[in-house]
Tab-separated table of N, CA and C in Angstrom:
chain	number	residue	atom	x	y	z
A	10	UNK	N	-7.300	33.623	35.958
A	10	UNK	CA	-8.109	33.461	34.769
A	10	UNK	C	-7.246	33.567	33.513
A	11	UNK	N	-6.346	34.709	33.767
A	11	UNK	CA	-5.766	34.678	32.596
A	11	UNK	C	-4.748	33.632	32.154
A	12	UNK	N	-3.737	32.086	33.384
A	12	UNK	CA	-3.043	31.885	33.410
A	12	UNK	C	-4.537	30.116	32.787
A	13	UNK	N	-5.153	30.212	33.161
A	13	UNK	CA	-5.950	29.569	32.735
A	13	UNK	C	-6.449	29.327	30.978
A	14	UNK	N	-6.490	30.627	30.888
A	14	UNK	CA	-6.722	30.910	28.861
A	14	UNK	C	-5.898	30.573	28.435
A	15	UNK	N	-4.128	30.579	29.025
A	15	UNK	CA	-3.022	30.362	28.140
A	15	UNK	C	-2.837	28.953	28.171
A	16	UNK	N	-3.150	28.593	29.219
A	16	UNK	CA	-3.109	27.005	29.122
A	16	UNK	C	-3.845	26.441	28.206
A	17	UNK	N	-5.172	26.514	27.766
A	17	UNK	CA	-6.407	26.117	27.073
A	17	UNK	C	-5.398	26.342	25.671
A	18	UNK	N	-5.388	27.992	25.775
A	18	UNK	CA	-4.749	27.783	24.105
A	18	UNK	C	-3.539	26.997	23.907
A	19	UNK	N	-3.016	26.171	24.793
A	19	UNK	CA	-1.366	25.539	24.311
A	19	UNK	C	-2.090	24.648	24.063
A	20	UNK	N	-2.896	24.089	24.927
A	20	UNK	CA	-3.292	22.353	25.168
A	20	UNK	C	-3.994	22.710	23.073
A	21	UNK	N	-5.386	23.686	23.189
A	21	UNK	CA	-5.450	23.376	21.747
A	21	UNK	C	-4.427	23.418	20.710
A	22	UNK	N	-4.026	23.501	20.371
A	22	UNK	CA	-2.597	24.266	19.114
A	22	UNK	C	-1.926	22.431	19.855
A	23	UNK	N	-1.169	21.916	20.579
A	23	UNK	CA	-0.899	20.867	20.991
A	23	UNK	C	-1.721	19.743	20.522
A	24	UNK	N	-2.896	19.806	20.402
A	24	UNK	CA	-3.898	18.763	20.086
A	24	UNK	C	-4.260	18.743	18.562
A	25	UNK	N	-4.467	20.091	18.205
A	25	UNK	CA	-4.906	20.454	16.710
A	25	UNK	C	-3.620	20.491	15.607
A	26	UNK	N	-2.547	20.720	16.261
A	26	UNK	CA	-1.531	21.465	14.976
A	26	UNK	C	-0.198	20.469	14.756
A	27	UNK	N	-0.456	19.596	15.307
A	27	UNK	CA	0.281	18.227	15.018
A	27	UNK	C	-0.242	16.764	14.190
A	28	UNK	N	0.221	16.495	12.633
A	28	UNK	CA	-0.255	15.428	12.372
A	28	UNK	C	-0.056	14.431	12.918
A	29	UNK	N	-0.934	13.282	13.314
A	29	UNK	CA	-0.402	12.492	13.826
A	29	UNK	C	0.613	10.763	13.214
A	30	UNK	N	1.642	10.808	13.855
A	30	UNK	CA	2.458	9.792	12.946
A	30	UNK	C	3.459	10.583	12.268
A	31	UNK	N	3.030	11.718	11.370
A	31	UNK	CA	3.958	12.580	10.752
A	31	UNK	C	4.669	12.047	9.599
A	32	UNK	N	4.655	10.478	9.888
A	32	UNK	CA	5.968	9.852	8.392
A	32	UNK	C	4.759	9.115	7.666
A	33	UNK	N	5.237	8.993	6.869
A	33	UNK	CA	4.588	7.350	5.939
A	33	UNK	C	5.491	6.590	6.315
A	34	UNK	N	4.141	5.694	6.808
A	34	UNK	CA	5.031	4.542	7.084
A	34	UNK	C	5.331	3.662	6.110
A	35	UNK	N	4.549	3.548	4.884
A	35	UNK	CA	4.581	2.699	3.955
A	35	UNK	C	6.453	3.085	3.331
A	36	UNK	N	6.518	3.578	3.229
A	36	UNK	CA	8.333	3.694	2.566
A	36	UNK	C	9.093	2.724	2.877
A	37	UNK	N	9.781	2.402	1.660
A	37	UNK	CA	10.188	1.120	1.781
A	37	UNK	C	9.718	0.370	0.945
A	38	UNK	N	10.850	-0.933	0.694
A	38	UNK	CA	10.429	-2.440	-0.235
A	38	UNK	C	10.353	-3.611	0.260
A	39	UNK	N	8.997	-3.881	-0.989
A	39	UNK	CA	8.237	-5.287	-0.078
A	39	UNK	C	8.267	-6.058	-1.552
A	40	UNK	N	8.489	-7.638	-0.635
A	40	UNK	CA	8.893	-8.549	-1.276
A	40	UNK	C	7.647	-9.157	-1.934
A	41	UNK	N	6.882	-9.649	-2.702
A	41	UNK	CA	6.002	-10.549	-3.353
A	41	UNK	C	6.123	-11.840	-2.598
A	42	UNK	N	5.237	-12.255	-1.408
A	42	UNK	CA	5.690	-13.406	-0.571
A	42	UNK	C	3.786	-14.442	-0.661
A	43	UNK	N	2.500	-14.329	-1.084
A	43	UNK	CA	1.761	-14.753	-1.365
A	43	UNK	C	0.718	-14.232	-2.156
A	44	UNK	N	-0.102	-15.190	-2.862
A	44	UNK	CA	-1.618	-14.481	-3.654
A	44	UNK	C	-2.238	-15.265	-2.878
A	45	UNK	N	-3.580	-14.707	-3.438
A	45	UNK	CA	-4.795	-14.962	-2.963
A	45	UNK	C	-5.331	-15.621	-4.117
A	46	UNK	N	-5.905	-16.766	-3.813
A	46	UNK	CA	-6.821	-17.365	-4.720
A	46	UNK	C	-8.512	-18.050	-4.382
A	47	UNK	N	-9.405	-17.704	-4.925
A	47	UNK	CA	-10.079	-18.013	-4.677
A	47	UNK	C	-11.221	-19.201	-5.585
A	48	UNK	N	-11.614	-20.227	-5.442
A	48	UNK	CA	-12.145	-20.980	-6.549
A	48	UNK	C	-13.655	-20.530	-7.242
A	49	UNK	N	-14.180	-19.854	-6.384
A	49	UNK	CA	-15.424	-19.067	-6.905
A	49	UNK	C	-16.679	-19.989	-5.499
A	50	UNK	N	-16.176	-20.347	-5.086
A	50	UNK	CA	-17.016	-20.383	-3.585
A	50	UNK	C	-17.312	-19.172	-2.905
A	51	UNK	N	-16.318	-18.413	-2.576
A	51	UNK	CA	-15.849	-18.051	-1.195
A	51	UNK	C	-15.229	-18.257	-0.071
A	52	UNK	N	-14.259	-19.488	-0.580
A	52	UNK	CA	-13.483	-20.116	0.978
A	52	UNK	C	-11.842	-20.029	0.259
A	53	UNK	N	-11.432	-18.789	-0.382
A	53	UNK	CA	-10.173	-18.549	-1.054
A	53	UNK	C	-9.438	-18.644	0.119
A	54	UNK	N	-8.040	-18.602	-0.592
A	54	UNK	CA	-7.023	-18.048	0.688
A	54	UNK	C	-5.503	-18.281	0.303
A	55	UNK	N	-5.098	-16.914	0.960
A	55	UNK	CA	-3.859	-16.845	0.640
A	55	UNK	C	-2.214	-18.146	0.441
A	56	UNK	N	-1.790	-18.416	-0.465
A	56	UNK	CA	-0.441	-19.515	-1.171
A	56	UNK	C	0.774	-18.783	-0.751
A	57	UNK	N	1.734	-19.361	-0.304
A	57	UNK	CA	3.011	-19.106	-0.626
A	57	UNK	C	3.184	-19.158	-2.160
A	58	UNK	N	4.458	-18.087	-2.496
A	58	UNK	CA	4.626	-18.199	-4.184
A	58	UNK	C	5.949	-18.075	-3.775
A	59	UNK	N	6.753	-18.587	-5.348
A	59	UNK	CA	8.622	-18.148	-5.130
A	59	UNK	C	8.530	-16.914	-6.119
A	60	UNK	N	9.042	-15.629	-5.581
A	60	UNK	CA	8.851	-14.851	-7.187
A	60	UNK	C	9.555	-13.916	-7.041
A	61	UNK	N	10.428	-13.414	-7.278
A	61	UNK	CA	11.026	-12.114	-7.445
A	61	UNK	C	10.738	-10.734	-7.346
A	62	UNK	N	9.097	-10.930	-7.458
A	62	UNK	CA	8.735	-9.443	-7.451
A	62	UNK	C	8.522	-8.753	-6.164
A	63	UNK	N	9.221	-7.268	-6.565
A	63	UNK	CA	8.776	-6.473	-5.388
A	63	UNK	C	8.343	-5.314	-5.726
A	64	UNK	N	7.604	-4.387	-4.640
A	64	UNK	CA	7.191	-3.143	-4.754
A	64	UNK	C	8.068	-2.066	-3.707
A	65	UNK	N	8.451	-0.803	-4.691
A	65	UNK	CA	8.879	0.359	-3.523
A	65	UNK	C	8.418	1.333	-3.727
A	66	UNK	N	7.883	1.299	-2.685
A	66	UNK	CA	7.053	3.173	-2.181
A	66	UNK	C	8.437	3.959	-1.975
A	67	UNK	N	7.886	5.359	-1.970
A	67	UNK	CA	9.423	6.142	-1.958
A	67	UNK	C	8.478	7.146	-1.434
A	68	UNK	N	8.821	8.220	-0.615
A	68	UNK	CA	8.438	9.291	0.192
A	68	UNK	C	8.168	10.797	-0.576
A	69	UNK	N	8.375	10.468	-2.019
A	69	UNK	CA	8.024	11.421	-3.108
A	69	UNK	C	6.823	11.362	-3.076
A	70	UNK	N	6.022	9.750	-3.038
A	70	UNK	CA	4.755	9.368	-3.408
A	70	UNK	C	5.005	8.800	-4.643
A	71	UNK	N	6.252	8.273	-5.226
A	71	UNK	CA	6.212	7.061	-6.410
A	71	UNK	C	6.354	6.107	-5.881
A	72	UNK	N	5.637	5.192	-6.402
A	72	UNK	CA	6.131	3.201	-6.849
A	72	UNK	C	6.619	3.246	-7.684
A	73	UNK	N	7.564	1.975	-7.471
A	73	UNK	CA	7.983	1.496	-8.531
A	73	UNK	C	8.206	-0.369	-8.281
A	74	UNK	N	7.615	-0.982	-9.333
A	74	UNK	CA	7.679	-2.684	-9.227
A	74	UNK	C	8.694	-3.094	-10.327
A	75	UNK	N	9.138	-4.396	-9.733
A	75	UNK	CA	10.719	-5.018	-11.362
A	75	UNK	C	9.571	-5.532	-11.956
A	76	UNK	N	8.085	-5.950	-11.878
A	76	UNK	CA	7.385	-6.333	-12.255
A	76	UNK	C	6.091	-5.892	-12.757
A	77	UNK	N	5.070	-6.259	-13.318
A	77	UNK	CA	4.117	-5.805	-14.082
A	77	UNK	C	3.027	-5.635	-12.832
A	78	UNK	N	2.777	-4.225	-11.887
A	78	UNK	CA	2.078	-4.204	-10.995
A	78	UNK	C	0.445	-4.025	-11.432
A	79	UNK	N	-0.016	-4.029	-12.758
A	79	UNK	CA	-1.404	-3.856	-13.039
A	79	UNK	C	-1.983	-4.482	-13.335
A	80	UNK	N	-0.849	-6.156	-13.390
A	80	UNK	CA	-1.903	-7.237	-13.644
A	80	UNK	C	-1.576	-8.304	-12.473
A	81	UNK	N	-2.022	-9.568	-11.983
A	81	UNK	CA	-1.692	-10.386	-10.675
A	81	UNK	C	-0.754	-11.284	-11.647
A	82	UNK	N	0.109	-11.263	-11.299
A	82	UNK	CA	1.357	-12.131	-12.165
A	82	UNK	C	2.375	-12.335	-11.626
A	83	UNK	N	3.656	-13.152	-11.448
A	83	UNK	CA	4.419	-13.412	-10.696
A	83	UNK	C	6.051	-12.681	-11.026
A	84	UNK	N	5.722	-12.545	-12.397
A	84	UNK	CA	7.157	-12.688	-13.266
A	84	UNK	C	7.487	-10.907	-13.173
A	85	UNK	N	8.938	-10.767	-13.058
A	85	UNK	CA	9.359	-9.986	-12.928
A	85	UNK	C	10.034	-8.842	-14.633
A	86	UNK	N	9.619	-9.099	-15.368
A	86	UNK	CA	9.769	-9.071	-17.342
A	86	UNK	C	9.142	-7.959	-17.526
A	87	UNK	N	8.401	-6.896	-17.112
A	87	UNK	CA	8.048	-5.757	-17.136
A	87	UNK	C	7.519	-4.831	-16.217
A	88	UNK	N	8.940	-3.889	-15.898
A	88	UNK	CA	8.545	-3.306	-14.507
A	88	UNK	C	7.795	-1.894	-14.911
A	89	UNK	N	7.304	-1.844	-13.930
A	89	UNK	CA	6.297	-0.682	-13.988
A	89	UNK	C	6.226	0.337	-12.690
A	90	UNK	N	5.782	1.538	-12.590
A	90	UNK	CA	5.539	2.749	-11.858
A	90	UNK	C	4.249	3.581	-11.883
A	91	UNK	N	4.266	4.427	-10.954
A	91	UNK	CA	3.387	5.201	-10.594
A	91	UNK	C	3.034	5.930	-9.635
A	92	UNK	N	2.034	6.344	-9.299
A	92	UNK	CA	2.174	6.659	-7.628
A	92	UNK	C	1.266	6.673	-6.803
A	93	UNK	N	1.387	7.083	-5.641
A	93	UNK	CA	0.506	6.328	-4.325
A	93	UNK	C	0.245	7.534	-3.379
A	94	UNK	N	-1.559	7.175	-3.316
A	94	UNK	CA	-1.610	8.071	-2.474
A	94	UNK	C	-1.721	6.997	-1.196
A	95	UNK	N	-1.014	7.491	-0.080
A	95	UNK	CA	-0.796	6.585	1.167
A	95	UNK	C	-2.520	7.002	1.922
A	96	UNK	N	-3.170	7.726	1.672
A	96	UNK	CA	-4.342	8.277	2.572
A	96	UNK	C	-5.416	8.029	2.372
A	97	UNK	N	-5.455	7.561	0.711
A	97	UNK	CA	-6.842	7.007	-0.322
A	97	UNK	C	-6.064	5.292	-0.180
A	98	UNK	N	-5.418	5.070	-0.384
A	98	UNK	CA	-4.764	3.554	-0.662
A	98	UNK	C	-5.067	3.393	-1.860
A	99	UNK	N	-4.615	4.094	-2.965
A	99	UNK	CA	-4.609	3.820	-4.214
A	99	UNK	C	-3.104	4.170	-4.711
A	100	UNK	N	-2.944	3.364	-5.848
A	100	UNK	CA	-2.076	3.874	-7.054
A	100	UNK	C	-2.339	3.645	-8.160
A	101	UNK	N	-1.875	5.295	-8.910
A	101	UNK	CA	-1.998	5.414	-10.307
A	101	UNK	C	-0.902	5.373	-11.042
A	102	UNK	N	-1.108	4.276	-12.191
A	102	UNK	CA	-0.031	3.899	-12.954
A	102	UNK	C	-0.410	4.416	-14.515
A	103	UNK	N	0.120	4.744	-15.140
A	103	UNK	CA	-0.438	4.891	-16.955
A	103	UNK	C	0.134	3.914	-17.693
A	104	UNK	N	1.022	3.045	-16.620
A	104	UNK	CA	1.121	1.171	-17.107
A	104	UNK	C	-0.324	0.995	-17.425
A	105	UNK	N	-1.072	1.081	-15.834
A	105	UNK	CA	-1.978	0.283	-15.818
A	105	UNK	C	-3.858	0.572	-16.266
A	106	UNK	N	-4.473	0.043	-16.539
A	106	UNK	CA	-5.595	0.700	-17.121
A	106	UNK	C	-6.901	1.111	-16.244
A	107	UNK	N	-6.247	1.016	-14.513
A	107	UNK	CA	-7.140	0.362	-13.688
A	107	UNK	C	-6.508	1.288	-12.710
A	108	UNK	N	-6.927	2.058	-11.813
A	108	UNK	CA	-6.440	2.743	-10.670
A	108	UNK	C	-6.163	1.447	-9.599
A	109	UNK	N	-4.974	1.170	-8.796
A	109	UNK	CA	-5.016	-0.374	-7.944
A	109	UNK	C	-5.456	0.406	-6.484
A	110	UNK	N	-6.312	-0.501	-6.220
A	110	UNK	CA	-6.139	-0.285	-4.207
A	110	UNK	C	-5.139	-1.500	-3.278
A	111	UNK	N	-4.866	-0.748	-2.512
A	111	UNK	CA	-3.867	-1.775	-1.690
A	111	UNK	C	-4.847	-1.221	-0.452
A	112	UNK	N	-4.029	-2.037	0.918
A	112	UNK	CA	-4.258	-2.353	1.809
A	112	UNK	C	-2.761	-2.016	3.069
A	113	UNK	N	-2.687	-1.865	3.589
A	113	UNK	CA	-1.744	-1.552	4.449
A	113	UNK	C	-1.361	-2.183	6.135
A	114	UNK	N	-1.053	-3.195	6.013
A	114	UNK	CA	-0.896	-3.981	7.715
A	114	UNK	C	0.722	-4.160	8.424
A	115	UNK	N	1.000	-2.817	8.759
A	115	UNK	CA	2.366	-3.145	9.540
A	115	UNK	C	3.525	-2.986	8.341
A	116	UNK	N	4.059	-4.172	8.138
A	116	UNK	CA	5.116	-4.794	7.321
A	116	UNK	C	4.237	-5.459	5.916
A	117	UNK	N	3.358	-5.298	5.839
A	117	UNK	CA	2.510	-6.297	4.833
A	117	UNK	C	1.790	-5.233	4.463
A	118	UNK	N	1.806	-5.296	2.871
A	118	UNK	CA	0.927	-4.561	1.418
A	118	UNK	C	0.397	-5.710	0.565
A	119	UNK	N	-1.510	-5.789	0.641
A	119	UNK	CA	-1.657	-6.081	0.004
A	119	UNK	C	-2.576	-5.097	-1.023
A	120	UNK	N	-2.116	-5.845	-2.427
A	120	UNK	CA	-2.829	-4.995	-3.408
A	120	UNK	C	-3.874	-5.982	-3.661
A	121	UNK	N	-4.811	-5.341	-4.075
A	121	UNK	CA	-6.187	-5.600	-4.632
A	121	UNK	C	-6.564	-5.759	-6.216
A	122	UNK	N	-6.319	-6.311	-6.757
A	122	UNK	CA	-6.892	-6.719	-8.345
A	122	UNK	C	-8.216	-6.852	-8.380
A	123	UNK	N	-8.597	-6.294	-9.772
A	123	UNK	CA	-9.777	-6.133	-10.440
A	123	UNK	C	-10.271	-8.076	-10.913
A	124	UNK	N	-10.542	-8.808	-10.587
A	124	UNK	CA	-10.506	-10.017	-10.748
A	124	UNK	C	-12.280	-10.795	-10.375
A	125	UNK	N	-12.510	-11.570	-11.044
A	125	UNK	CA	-13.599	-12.108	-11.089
A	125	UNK	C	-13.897	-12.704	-10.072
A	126	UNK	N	-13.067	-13.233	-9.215
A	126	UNK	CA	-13.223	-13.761	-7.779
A	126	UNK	C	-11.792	-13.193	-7.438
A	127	UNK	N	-11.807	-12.821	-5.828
A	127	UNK	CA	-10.501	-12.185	-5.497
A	127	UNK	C	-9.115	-13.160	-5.816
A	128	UNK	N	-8.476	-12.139	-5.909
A	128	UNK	CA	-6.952	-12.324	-6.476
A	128	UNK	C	-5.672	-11.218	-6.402
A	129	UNK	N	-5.668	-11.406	-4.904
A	129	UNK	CA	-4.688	-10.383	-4.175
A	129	UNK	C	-3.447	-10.695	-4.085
A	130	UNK	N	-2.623	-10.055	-4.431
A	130	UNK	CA	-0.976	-10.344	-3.991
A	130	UNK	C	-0.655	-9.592	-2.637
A	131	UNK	N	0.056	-10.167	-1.899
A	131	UNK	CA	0.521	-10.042	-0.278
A	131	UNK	C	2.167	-10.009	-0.738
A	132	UNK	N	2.611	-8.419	-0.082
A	132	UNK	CA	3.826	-8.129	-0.008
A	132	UNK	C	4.943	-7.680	1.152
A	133	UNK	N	5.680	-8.386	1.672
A	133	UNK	CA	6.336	-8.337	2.892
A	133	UNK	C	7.279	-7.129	2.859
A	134	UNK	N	7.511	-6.504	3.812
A	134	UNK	CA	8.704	-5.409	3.701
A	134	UNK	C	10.413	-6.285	3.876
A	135	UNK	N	10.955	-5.740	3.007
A	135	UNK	CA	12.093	-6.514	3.325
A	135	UNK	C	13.159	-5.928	4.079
């Protein structure tokens, strides 16, 4: 009985006292590789773009973009920061006037803009 209780308590403490994953995976820089456009139907969909911009998460919990991350834009002429919570999928910038949500798939970040019909930028890890 008693060799029984000690087992129970490893298996819990084993099950309970480990996060799972342990890293962010988001760390790391991603390239600006499509938007999303949509015409005001509903049958949008993601473009290849050529653009320079990228985003890096850093394991502090800052971003930082060579580009203007609070508005959907291509050009790389005003970079901006902030930071990210990896668990809400938000970042807060005091660039920006707008808390952003992203999205998280693997190797691919997309962020979410405040936009009248969607207008998402898709970012590759490089």
């Amino acid at each position: 009985m008693k060799r029984l209780l000690v087992i129970l308590s490893i298996s819990t403490l084993l099950f309970t006292g480990c996060k799972r994953g342990g890293e962010n995976r988001i760390i790391g820089q991603y390239h600006l590789v499509q938007v999303y456009a949509d015409p005001g139907d509903g049958n949008g969909y993601f473009t290849e773009v050529d653009s320079d911009k990228t985003l890096t998460f850093y394991a502090d919990g800052r971003v930082m973009c060579n580009g203007n991350m609070c508005v959907p834009t291509l050009s790389t002429d005003n970079p901006t920061s902030g930071v990210y919570s990896s668990d809400d999928l938000l970042i807060m910038s005091d660039d920006c006037s707008s808390t952003l949500r992203f999205q998280s798939f693997g190797d691919e970040i997309i962020l979410e803009y405040t936009c009248i019909e969607r207008c998402d930028h898709k970012y590759v890890r490089e």
